[in-house]
Amino acid sequence: MHPQFINKVETKRNSSMTANEIRDSFKKFFESKQHAIVPSAPMVIKDDPTLMFTNAGMNQWKDIILGTRDPEPRRRADTQKCLRVSGKHNDLEEVGHDTYHHTMFEMLGNWSFGDYFKEGAIDMAWEYLVDVLKLDPENLYVTVFEGSPEENIPRDDEAAKYWAKHVPEDHIINGNKHDNFWEMGDTGPCGPCSEIHVDSRTPEQRKASGKSGRDLVNQDDPQVIEIWNLVFMQFNRKADGSLEKLSMNVIDTGMGFERLVRMLQGKHSNYDTDVFQPIIKAEQQLTGLKYVTFEEEQMAPITKQQDDINVAMRVCADHLRAVSFSIADGQLPSNAKAGYVIRRILRRAVRYAYTFLGQKDGFLYKLVPTLVHEMGDAFPELKAQQQLISKVMKEEEDAFLRTLDKGISLLDKAMEQLKAEGKSELDGVQAFRLFDTYGFPLDLTELICRENGFTVNEEQFNVEMQKQKERARNAAAVENSDWVELAAGEQQFVGYDYTEYECHILRYRKVTQKKNEFYELVLDYTPFYGEMGGQVGDCGVICNEAETIEIIDSKRENNQTVHIVKQLPKDPSAQFMACVDTDKRDASAANHTATHLLDYALKQVLGDHVEQKGSFVSSDTLRFDFSHFQKVTDEEIRQVERMVNEMIREDIPLDEHREVPFEEAKKLGAIALFGEKYGDKVRVVRFGPSCEFCGGIHAKATGKIGFFKIISESSVAAGIRRIEARTGKECEELLYKTEDILKAIKGFFNNAKDLQATILKYIEEHDTMKKDIEQFQAQRVQALAQEIVAKGRIVNGIKVVTAKAPIAPDAAKDLVFKVRELCPENLVCVVGSVHNEKPMLNIMLSDDMVKDHGLNAGQLVREAAKLMQGGGGGQPHFASAGGKNTDGLSAAIDKVIELANL
Ligand code: ATP
Ligand code: MG
């Protein structure tokens, strides 16, 4: 036995720690190892075109790892909210069916940026798990990279050597490239990794399997699972696939918090821990159904039906967290990109609750209070936005349940058709359409079909799915070539103080997107603001005596401005002057400042619940989304406008503080946004009472805005309103346009002096005339009715009244009712009318004709209308039809009489 295991008796784990205590203990441990404890980055990523959601703790350190951001402090640790539902890491389909993959989970991590490396990372991980948390080392297995001869990378003997200090050889397992070599992407930092696995099988399970934990590592056994991955980044992969040494070694570790809690609490399913049990209890209460825990299941096997309930409860508990945290981070469900991913997660939960928990109405939103109660202390963003989360969730659930109903009735129809055709298989194209349009995943369609004795052509479905994936891939494909380095160094942004600056190109690369080619440049000094925080990027030029290159856009990537150009300069290493298009920049700066004033005014007028939920600022418009639960009234809009314009007239100067430590900025009263990523040092922008965390470009004083006018107020989603507004010159244009329209209207009314009174008079006159016409028409119809009744014939004691008249549809209808008033019994009346060159047929029968003579106006009109190329219907005693061919009208009237045998 390995010397470390000898004292096993003392290393009994402490199973009474709660999840919250475990989270704290992790932070405390790494704090004691000189790590800066940093906050979780938002789960929703807004400034990285390659990634929608944080899927690992390292995402927020990408720019440090790539060398574009200061690595100090070099030791950090945190718990990071992660979401693995798209792209490289997608666990969605597993979730609920197994008991250890979640969509959203917390990843505990510690980092070293050029500080300790493999030995430090391994020692600390071991100390924490075994000495501090007292996990039984006998149950722990570690993996090391076995090496790759074709890439000329040897086995990670170094890691194995350090592990050997703690565990015997038979607990160290070689792992392949798939499990034990981590890569950031197709290119970039990469390196071997070591995973720590825990064998959590019960004694009975061990006995029954007869295998050692070692044999089950990375074999998808639900009781032998990975809890911690230690990544040793030491290489950089280039676009041609070759590796070079990384300039700074990086330790990046990630441990699944929920899995750790489960091990410490002696459970065999993440869902049996106090992370999930409160939610599952709430689900049981709401549904009246029971959840069977792992322990209970060991005592008595469960039925298929109970297993479905278990899976559904796990799905709902998991997805509740993912959707709530996304909304809190500012990502609402929608029909595009990240919003669509969130919508799909929510729909998956609704579908399980609908099918297996019998929830035909919104269900998930009722669990929000429990979640907030459990996690609101560790994640205050949940608590602060509870109302918004519930509202958005309920509305989404309701909407999807309506779609679900529609989809189910479509599926019913499809199955009816199959039955009529004597078939037993639904084709895959239809199944795919249900999936694509109604959010019906294949398994739901299959389930419903199976219940009705049908199967689904899965192969065809997969073909359709593949086709769609390819379409999406082709649309999104972007190809980046390697950066061509011209000079070393980091970029300095000078755009807060300058709009022109001398510069050199540090590096450039070619990008190909949908056959479009352009180049990205990184300058050593740049006044260009790269698109960020809703404000568009600067345009302009870089130039010298030899040439001028247009910058068509600037983006923010990995903490620096990337300049987009159509062509490279002839001499890229020359010196340039970088010049921003100041007209555009000034206009967007003014709009940005206006959004700050707007935010402030909205909070004053509507209340403190107003939270910014998105903004877009360009040179010609500004858009601001915020939480508020009803329509903003016209009066409130006016109040807001007045307040903003007052602040503009005060010409309040920009009061800007750069590089303020985060906590100090908060003390200044600056407003931070939920779901926004802030560094240790932040910039604070103040205009009088408005004070915000902001990295954007602003007007030097509010007076530069000129004037502010809201042009629309609308709803974007449940609980979220959107205001669009214009400032300065755009307002001037708006005013001219309004003036022009008013002038034109005046022209219509002979340039009346008092336009309002004149229009009012016209409206009154119009109303009186309308009434007169109606009266006149009624009289005319009355007279016409008497006339045609008088002309009617009597056939077999039945009064037959037929007529053709050039009257409007309304009048024609009135006419037949009038005829019926005159002849309440033994009446068959057929009136054809023509209006605007369209024929119309109305049939009126007295009740005895329906009851005693078996006539039906609806049937008669359908037959007769064919003769005038039309169709219609109605009740047995009254029906009407429109048509296209006026020439057929007489024949249609005759046809009715003929069909009635008169
Ligand atoms: P697995 O093979 O179990 O899916 P992984 O190889 O995808 O794990 P990593 O990418 O190395 O895991 O992530 C680091 C740690 O995060 C894992 O050791 C695990 O504890 C945790 N983890 C990964 N995916 C999930 C998930 N979907 N739900 C909960 N925890 C997870
Ligand atoms: Mg995984």
mmCIF file of C-alpha atoms in Angstrom, residues 55-332:
data_model
loop_
_atom_site.group_PDB
_atom_site.id
_atom_site.type_symbol
_atom_site.label_atom_id
_atom_site.label_comp_id
_atom_site.label_asym_id
_atom_site.label_seq_id
_atom_site.Cartn_x
_atom_site.Cartn_y
_atom_site.Cartn_z
ATOM 1 C CA ASN A 55 -18.240 26.597 -20.909
ATOM 2 C CA ALA A 56 -15.152 26.467 -18.711
ATOM 3 C CA GLY A 57 -13.472 28.515 -16.038
ATOM 4 C CA MET A 58 -10.668 29.536 -18.365
ATOM 5 C CA ASN A 59 -12.861 31.432 -20.844
ATOM 6 C CA GLN A 60 -12.557 34.662 -18.937
ATOM 7 C CA TRP A 61 -8.774 34.391 -18.917
ATOM 8 C CA LYS A 62 -8.398 33.786 -22.631
ATOM 9 C CA ASP A 63 -6.732 37.127 -23.239
ATOM 10 C CA ILE A 64 -4.231 36.580 -20.438
ATOM 11 C CA ILE A 65 -3.372 33.158 -21.843
ATOM 12 C CA LEU A 66 -3.021 34.641 -25.325
ATOM 13 C CA GLY A 67 -0.709 37.272 -23.899
ATOM 14 C CA THR A 68 -2.833 40.362 -24.573
ATOM 15 C CA ARG A 69 -3.658 41.168 -20.960
ATOM 16 C CA ASP A 70 -1.587 41.699 -17.837
ATOM 17 C CA PRO A 71 -1.359 38.349 -16.007
ATOM 18 C CA GLU A 72 -1.110 39.893 -12.516
ATOM 19 C CA PRO A 73 -2.204 38.582 -10.092
ATOM 20 C CA ARG A 74 -0.677 35.346 -11.327
ATOM 21 C CA ARG A 75 -2.607 33.076 -8.951
ATOM 22 C CA ARG A 76 -6.376 33.212 -9.103
ATOM 23 C CA ALA A 77 -9.281 31.009 -8.090
ATOM 24 C CA ASP A 78 -13.046 31.201 -8.458
ATOM 25 C CA THR A 79 -16.269 29.354 -8.994
ATOM 26 C CA GLN A 80 -17.480 29.910 -12.513
ATOM 27 C CA LYS A 81 -21.030 29.510 -13.835
ATOM 28 C CA CYS A 82 -20.722 27.322 -16.937
ATOM 29 C CA LEU A 83 -23.209 26.254 -19.583
ATOM 30 C CA ARG A 84 -22.528 23.292 -21.853
ATOM 31 C CA VAL A 85 -25.270 23.243 -24.421
ATOM 32 C CA SER A 86 -23.652 24.180 -27.718
ATOM 33 C CA GLY A 87 -20.512 23.857 -29.763
ATOM 34 C CA LYS A 88 -17.538 21.858 -28.536
ATOM 35 C CA HIS A 89 -19.089 21.048 -25.169
ATOM 36 C CA ASN A 90 -22.704 20.001 -25.525
ATOM 37 C CA ASP A 91 -24.093 17.796 -22.770
ATOM 38 C CA LEU A 92 -27.756 18.740 -23.277
ATOM 39 C CA GLU A 93 -29.020 15.355 -24.400
ATOM 40 C CA GLU A 94 -27.374 13.567 -21.455
ATOM 41 C CA VAL A 95 -28.903 15.855 -18.881
ATOM 42 C CA GLY A 96 -31.608 14.191 -16.831
ATOM 43 C CA HIS A 97 -30.861 10.770 -18.253
ATOM 44 C CA ASP A 98 -27.620 10.527 -16.307
ATOM 45 C CA THR A 99 -27.036 11.875 -12.838
ATOM 46 C CA TYR A 100 -23.780 13.795 -13.266
ATOM 47 C CA HIS A 101 -23.971 16.023 -16.364
ATOM 48 C CA HIS A 102 -25.746 19.345 -16.132
ATOM 49 C CA THR A 103 -26.416 22.071 -18.615
ATOM 50 C CA MET A 104 -25.458 24.753 -16.122
ATOM 51 C CA PHE A 105 -22.960 23.876 -13.450
ATOM 52 C CA GLU A 106 -20.377 25.561 -11.320
ATOM 53 C CA MET A 107 -16.769 24.931 -12.131
ATOM 54 C CA LEU A 108 -14.342 25.460 -9.290
ATOM 55 C CA GLY A 109 -10.974 26.471 -10.659
ATOM 56 C CA ASN A 110 -7.508 27.643 -9.779
ATOM 57 C CA TRP A 111 -5.057 29.271 -12.160
ATOM 58 C CA SER A 112 -1.403 29.971 -12.387
ATOM 59 C CA PHE A 113 -0.247 32.320 -15.135
ATOM 60 C CA GLY A 114 3.477 31.724 -15.262
ATOM 61 C CA ASP A 115 3.663 30.981 -11.525
ATOM 62 C CA TYR A 116 3.546 27.374 -10.225
ATOM 63 C CA PHE A 117 3.203 24.587 -12.779
ATOM 64 C CA LYS A 118 2.498 20.850 -12.722
ATOM 65 C CA GLU A 119 3.935 20.032 -9.310
ATOM 66 C CA GLY A 120 2.179 22.896 -7.521
ATOM 67 C CA ALA A 121 -1.137 22.163 -9.189
ATOM 68 C CA ILE A 122 -1.006 18.453 -8.387
ATOM 69 C CA ASP A 123 0.076 18.980 -4.781
ATOM 70 C CA MET A 124 -2.617 21.551 -4.082
ATOM 71 C CA ALA A 125 -5.386 19.500 -5.670
ATOM 72 C CA TRP A 126 -4.399 16.482 -3.636
ATOM 73 C CA GLU A 127 -4.054 18.457 -0.407
ATOM 74 C CA TYR A 128 -7.488 19.956 -0.870
ATOM 75 C CA LEU A 129 -9.305 16.729 -1.704
ATOM 76 C CA VAL A 130 -7.587 14.414 0.753
ATOM 77 C CA ASP A 131 -6.224 16.514 3.630
ATOM 78 C CA VAL A 132 -8.903 19.170 3.756
ATOM 79 C CA LEU A 133 -12.033 17.437 2.506
ATOM 80 C CA LYS A 134 -10.962 13.956 3.599
ATOM 81 C CA LEU A 135 -11.968 12.095 0.478
ATOM 82 C CA ASP A 136 -10.752 8.521 0.737
ATOM 83 C CA PRO A 137 -7.583 8.336 -1.425
ATOM 84 C CA GLU A 138 -8.239 4.682 -2.103
ATOM 85 C CA ASN A 139 -11.158 5.765 -4.283
ATOM 86 C CA LEU A 140 -9.206 8.331 -6.274
ATOM 87 C CA TYR A 141 -7.590 7.625 -9.661
ATOM 88 C CA VAL A 142 -5.593 10.029 -11.786
ATOM 89 C CA THR A 143 -4.833 10.052 -15.496
ATOM 90 C CA VAL A 144 -1.810 11.361 -17.372
ATOM 91 C CA PHE A 145 -1.311 11.913 -21.083
ATOM 92 C CA GLU A 146 0.136 8.794 -22.733
ATOM 93 C CA GLY A 147 1.914 10.817 -25.427
ATOM 94 C CA SER A 148 1.493 11.034 -29.181
ATOM 95 C CA PRO A 149 4.266 9.605 -31.362
ATOM 96 C CA GLU A 150 2.894 11.187 -34.561
ATOM 97 C CA GLU A 151 3.015 14.641 -32.954
ATOM 98 C CA ASN A 152 6.298 13.867 -31.321
ATOM 99 C CA ILE A 153 4.965 14.558 -27.807
ATOM 100 C CA PRO A 154 6.251 12.169 -25.147
ATOM 101 C CA ARG A 155 4.177 10.747 -22.271
ATOM 102 C CA ASP A 156 3.628 13.289 -19.494
ATOM 103 C CA ASP A 157 6.177 11.607 -17.190
ATOM 104 C CA GLU A 158 6.536 14.818 -15.268
ATOM 105 C CA ALA A 159 2.915 14.780 -14.095
ATOM 106 C CA ALA A 160 3.145 11.053 -13.392
ATOM 107 C CA LYS A 161 6.200 11.660 -11.228
ATOM 108 C CA TYR A 162 4.394 14.247 -9.080
ATOM 109 C CA TRP A 163 1.318 12.065 -8.774
ATOM 110 C CA ALA A 164 3.512 9.204 -7.601
ATOM 111 C CA LYS A 165 4.231 11.253 -4.470
ATOM 112 C CA HIS A 166 0.569 10.830 -3.523
ATOM 113 C CA VAL A 167 -0.804 7.667 -5.096
ATOM 114 C CA PRO A 168 0.532 4.211 -5.894
ATOM 115 C CA GLU A 169 1.303 3.337 -9.520
ATOM 116 C CA ASP A 170 -1.898 1.359 -10.009
ATOM 117 C CA HIS A 171 -3.911 4.534 -9.397
ATOM 118 C CA ILE A 172 -2.152 6.343 -12.263
ATOM 119 C CA ILE A 173 -3.663 5.621 -15.663
ATOM 120 C CA ASN A 174 -2.454 6.584 -19.130
ATOM 121 C CA GLY A 175 -5.006 8.526 -21.105
ATOM 122 C CA ASN A 176 -5.290 9.228 -24.827
ATOM 123 C CA LYS A 177 -5.375 12.459 -26.760
ATOM 124 C CA HIS A 178 -9.137 12.680 -26.593
ATOM 125 C CA ASP A 179 -9.288 12.672 -22.776
ATOM 126 C CA ASN A 180 -5.865 13.956 -21.832
ATOM 127 C CA PHE A 181 -4.773 16.601 -24.278
ATOM 128 C CA TRP A 182 -6.568 19.914 -24.012
ATOM 129 C CA GLU A 183 -6.779 22.450 -26.821
ATOM 130 C CA MET A 184 -8.332 25.905 -26.736
ATOM 131 C CA GLY A 185 -9.433 25.586 -30.354
ATOM 132 C CA ASP A 186 -8.101 24.622 -33.771
ATOM 133 C CA THR A 187 -5.231 26.952 -33.021
ATOM 134 C CA GLY A 188 -3.832 28.504 -29.854
ATOM 135 C CA PRO A 189 -2.673 27.329 -26.423
ATOM 136 C CA CYS A 190 -2.858 23.625 -25.606
ATOM 137 C CA GLY A 191 -1.200 20.978 -23.492
ATOM 138 C CA PRO A 192 -1.569 17.695 -21.632
ATOM 139 C CA CYS A 193 -3.963 17.365 -18.733
ATOM 140 C CA SER A 194 -4.467 15.132 -15.716
ATOM 141 C CA GLU A 195 -7.933 14.187 -14.509
ATOM 142 C CA ILE A 196 -8.926 13.057 -11.057
ATOM 143 C CA HIS A 197 -11.628 10.403 -10.997
ATOM 144 C CA VAL A 198 -13.613 9.113 -8.035
ATOM 145 C CA ASP A 199 -14.890 5.586 -7.632
ATOM 146 C CA SER A 200 -18.139 6.107 -5.705
ATOM 147 C CA ARG A 201 -19.645 2.649 -6.146
ATOM 148 C CA THR A 202 -21.438 1.007 -3.248
ATOM 149 C CA PRO A 203 -19.860 -2.164 -1.786
ATOM 150 C CA GLU A 204 -22.635 -4.186 -3.455
ATOM 151 C CA GLN A 205 -21.920 -2.631 -6.825
ATOM 152 C CA ARG A 206 -18.212 -3.349 -6.458
ATOM 153 C CA LYS A 207 -18.909 -6.928 -5.608
ATOM 154 C CA ALA A 208 -21.377 -7.379 -8.438
ATOM 155 C CA SER A 209 -19.090 -5.871 -11.086
ATOM 156 C CA GLY A 210 -15.926 -7.602 -9.933
ATOM 157 C CA LYS A 211 -13.900 -4.836 -11.614
ATOM 158 C CA SER A 212 -11.516 -2.429 -9.947
ATOM 159 C CA GLY A 213 -12.152 1.321 -10.110
ATOM 160 C CA ARG A 214 -9.086 1.568 -12.322
ATOM 161 C CA ASP A 215 -10.785 -0.457 -15.056
ATOM 162 C CA LEU A 216 -13.815 1.810 -15.048
ATOM 163 C CA VAL A 217 -12.103 5.192 -15.392
ATOM 164 C CA ASN A 218 -13.341 6.995 -18.534
ATOM 165 C CA GLN A 219 -15.659 4.088 -19.335
ATOM 166 C CA ASP A 220 -18.917 6.045 -18.804
ATOM 167 C CA ASP A 221 -19.695 4.290 -15.544
ATOM 168 C CA PRO A 222 -22.047 6.601 -13.627
ATOM 169 C CA GLN A 223 -20.316 5.780 -10.342
ATOM 170 C CA VAL A 224 -16.731 6.198 -11.520
ATOM 171 C CA ILE A 225 -16.583 9.762 -12.734
ATOM 172 C CA GLU A 226 -14.169 12.578 -13.372
ATOM 173 C CA ILE A 227 -14.368 15.389 -10.870
ATOM 174 C CA TRP A 228 -11.331 17.562 -11.546
ATOM 175 C CA ASN A 229 -9.260 18.272 -14.601
ATOM 176 C CA LEU A 230 -5.838 19.861 -14.266
ATOM 177 C CA VAL A 231 -4.687 21.330 -17.560
ATOM 178 C CA PHE A 232 -1.040 22.079 -18.144
ATOM 179 C CA MET A 233 -0.819 24.534 -21.021
ATOM 180 C CA GLN A 234 2.642 24.509 -22.454
ATOM 181 C CA PHE A 235 2.242 24.575 -26.265
ATOM 182 C CA ASN A 236 0.781 26.859 -28.883
ATOM 183 C CA ARG A 237 -0.803 25.203 -31.924
ATOM 184 C CA LYS A 238 -0.315 27.055 -35.192
ATOM 185 C CA ALA A 239 -2.669 27.108 -38.172
ATOM 186 C CA ASP A 240 -0.522 24.505 -40.006
ATOM 187 C CA GLY A 241 -1.066 22.119 -37.050
ATOM 188 C CA SER A 242 2.474 22.299 -35.691
ATOM 189 C CA LEU A 243 3.244 23.024 -32.031
ATOM 190 C CA GLU A 244 5.595 25.560 -30.511
ATOM 191 C CA LYS A 245 6.446 26.248 -26.895
ATOM 192 C CA LEU A 246 4.126 28.662 -25.119
ATOM 193 C CA SER A 247 5.906 31.753 -23.811
ATOM 194 C CA MET A 248 4.238 31.417 -20.404
ATOM 195 C CA ASN A 249 3.197 28.093 -18.862
ATOM 196 C CA VAL A 250 -0.359 28.154 -17.577
ATOM 197 C CA ILE A 251 -2.205 26.026 -15.036
ATOM 198 C CA ASP A 252 -5.932 25.854 -15.627
ATOM 199 C CA THR A 253 -7.996 23.559 -13.455
ATOM 200 C CA GLY A 254 -11.698 22.845 -13.391
ATOM 201 C CA MET A 255 -13.656 20.838 -10.866
ATOM 202 C CA GLY A 256 -17.371 20.133 -11.120
ATOM 203 C CA PHE A 257 -18.865 21.607 -7.976
ATOM 204 C CA GLU A 258 -22.039 19.509 -8.016
ATOM 205 C CA ARG A 259 -19.992 16.323 -8.462
ATOM 206 C CA LEU A 260 -17.705 17.274 -5.585
ATOM 207 C CA VAL A 261 -20.683 17.959 -3.311
ATOM 208 C CA ARG A 262 -22.091 14.578 -4.187
ATOM 209 C CA MET A 263 -18.844 12.795 -3.271
ATOM 210 C CA LEU A 264 -18.588 14.675 0.019
ATOM 211 C CA GLN A 265 -22.181 14.114 0.978
ATOM 212 C CA GLY A 266 -21.796 10.405 0.277
ATOM 213 C CA LYS A 267 -24.432 10.431 -2.455
ATOM 214 C CA HIS A 268 -24.481 8.557 -5.726
ATOM 215 C CA SER A 269 -26.354 11.089 -7.810
ATOM 216 C CA ASN A 270 -25.776 14.864 -8.058
ATOM 217 C CA TYR A 271 -29.543 15.224 -7.736
ATOM 218 C CA ASP A 272 -29.583 13.635 -4.281
ATOM 219 C CA THR A 273 -27.430 16.444 -2.813
ATOM 220 C CA ASP A 274 -28.664 19.634 -1.213
ATOM 221 C CA VAL A 275 -27.871 21.458 -4.469
ATOM 222 C CA PHE A 276 -30.896 19.866 -6.142
ATOM 223 C CA GLN A 277 -33.040 18.259 -3.460
ATOM 224 C CA PRO A 278 -34.906 21.445 -2.432
ATOM 225 C CA ILE A 279 -35.928 21.978 -6.061
ATOM 226 C CA ILE A 280 -36.920 18.342 -6.486
ATOM 227 C CA LYS A 281 -38.983 18.532 -3.301
ATOM 228 C CA ALA A 282 -40.806 21.553 -4.699
ATOM 229 C CA GLU A 283 -41.440 19.618 -7.919
ATOM 230 C CA GLN A 284 -42.912 16.723 -5.952
ATOM 231 C CA GLN A 285 -45.191 19.080 -4.100
ATOM 232 C CA LEU A 286 -46.392 20.829 -7.244
ATOM 233 C CA THR A 287 -47.012 17.645 -9.216
ATOM 234 C CA GLY A 288 -48.060 15.249 -6.458
ATOM 235 C CA LEU A 289 -45.605 12.759 -7.963
ATOM 236 C CA LYS A 290 -42.675 11.107 -6.242
ATOM 237 C CA TYR A 291 -38.957 11.281 -7.038
ATOM 238 C CA VAL A 292 -37.083 8.086 -6.202
ATOM 239 C CA THR A 293 -33.517 8.653 -4.967
ATOM 240 C CA PHE A 294 -30.561 6.412 -5.731
ATOM 241 C CA GLU A 295 -30.725 4.806 -2.268
ATOM 242 C CA GLU A 296 -34.434 4.089 -2.574
ATOM 243 C CA GLU A 297 -33.892 2.656 -6.012
ATOM 244 C CA GLN A 298 -31.271 0.262 -4.626
ATOM 245 C CA MET A 299 -33.855 -1.176 -2.249
ATOM 246 C CA ALA A 300 -36.549 -1.747 -4.835
ATOM 247 C CA PRO A 301 -36.166 -1.434 -8.598
ATOM 248 C CA ILE A 302 -38.400 1.168 -10.215
ATOM 249 C CA THR A 303 -40.880 0.887 -13.065
ATOM 250 C CA LYS A 304 -40.353 2.429 -16.480
ATOM 251 C CA GLN A 305 -43.036 4.986 -15.652
ATOM 252 C CA GLN A 306 -41.276 6.005 -12.438
ATOM 253 C CA ASP A 307 -37.993 6.243 -14.309
ATOM 254 C CA ASP A 308 -39.617 8.663 -16.782
ATOM 255 C CA ILE A 309 -40.809 10.767 -13.845
ATOM 256 C CA ASN A 310 -37.324 10.731 -12.347
ATOM 257 C CA VAL A 311 -35.727 11.835 -15.603
ATOM 258 C CA ALA A 312 -38.313 14.589 -16.087
ATOM 259 C CA MET A 313 -37.809 15.929 -12.575
ATOM 260 C CA ARG A 314 -34.051 15.996 -13.084
ATOM 261 C CA VAL A 315 -34.433 17.746 -16.433
ATOM 262 C CA CYS A 316 -36.693 20.419 -14.916
ATOM 263 C CA ALA A 317 -34.468 20.974 -11.872
ATOM 264 C CA ASP A 318 -31.418 21.328 -14.077
ATOM 265 C CA HIS A 319 -32.964 23.485 -16.781
ATOM 266 C CA LEU A 320 -34.567 25.775 -14.213
ATOM 267 C CA ARG A 321 -31.067 26.751 -13.132
ATOM 268 C CA ALA A 322 -29.712 27.202 -16.649
ATOM 269 C CA VAL A 323 -32.607 29.372 -17.806
ATOM 270 C CA SER A 324 -32.773 31.451 -14.607
ATOM 271 C CA PHE A 325 -29.067 32.206 -14.616
ATOM 272 C CA SER A 326 -29.135 33.140 -18.287
ATOM 273 C CA ILE A 327 -31.982 35.567 -17.804
ATOM 274 C CA ALA A 328 -30.201 37.053 -14.792
ATOM 275 C CA ASP A 329 -27.133 37.496 -16.978
ATOM 276 C CA GLY A 330 -29.182 39.409 -19.501
ATOM 277 C CA GLN A 331 -29.806 36.675 -22.069
ATOM 278 C CA LEU A 332 -33.519 36.339 -22.693
#
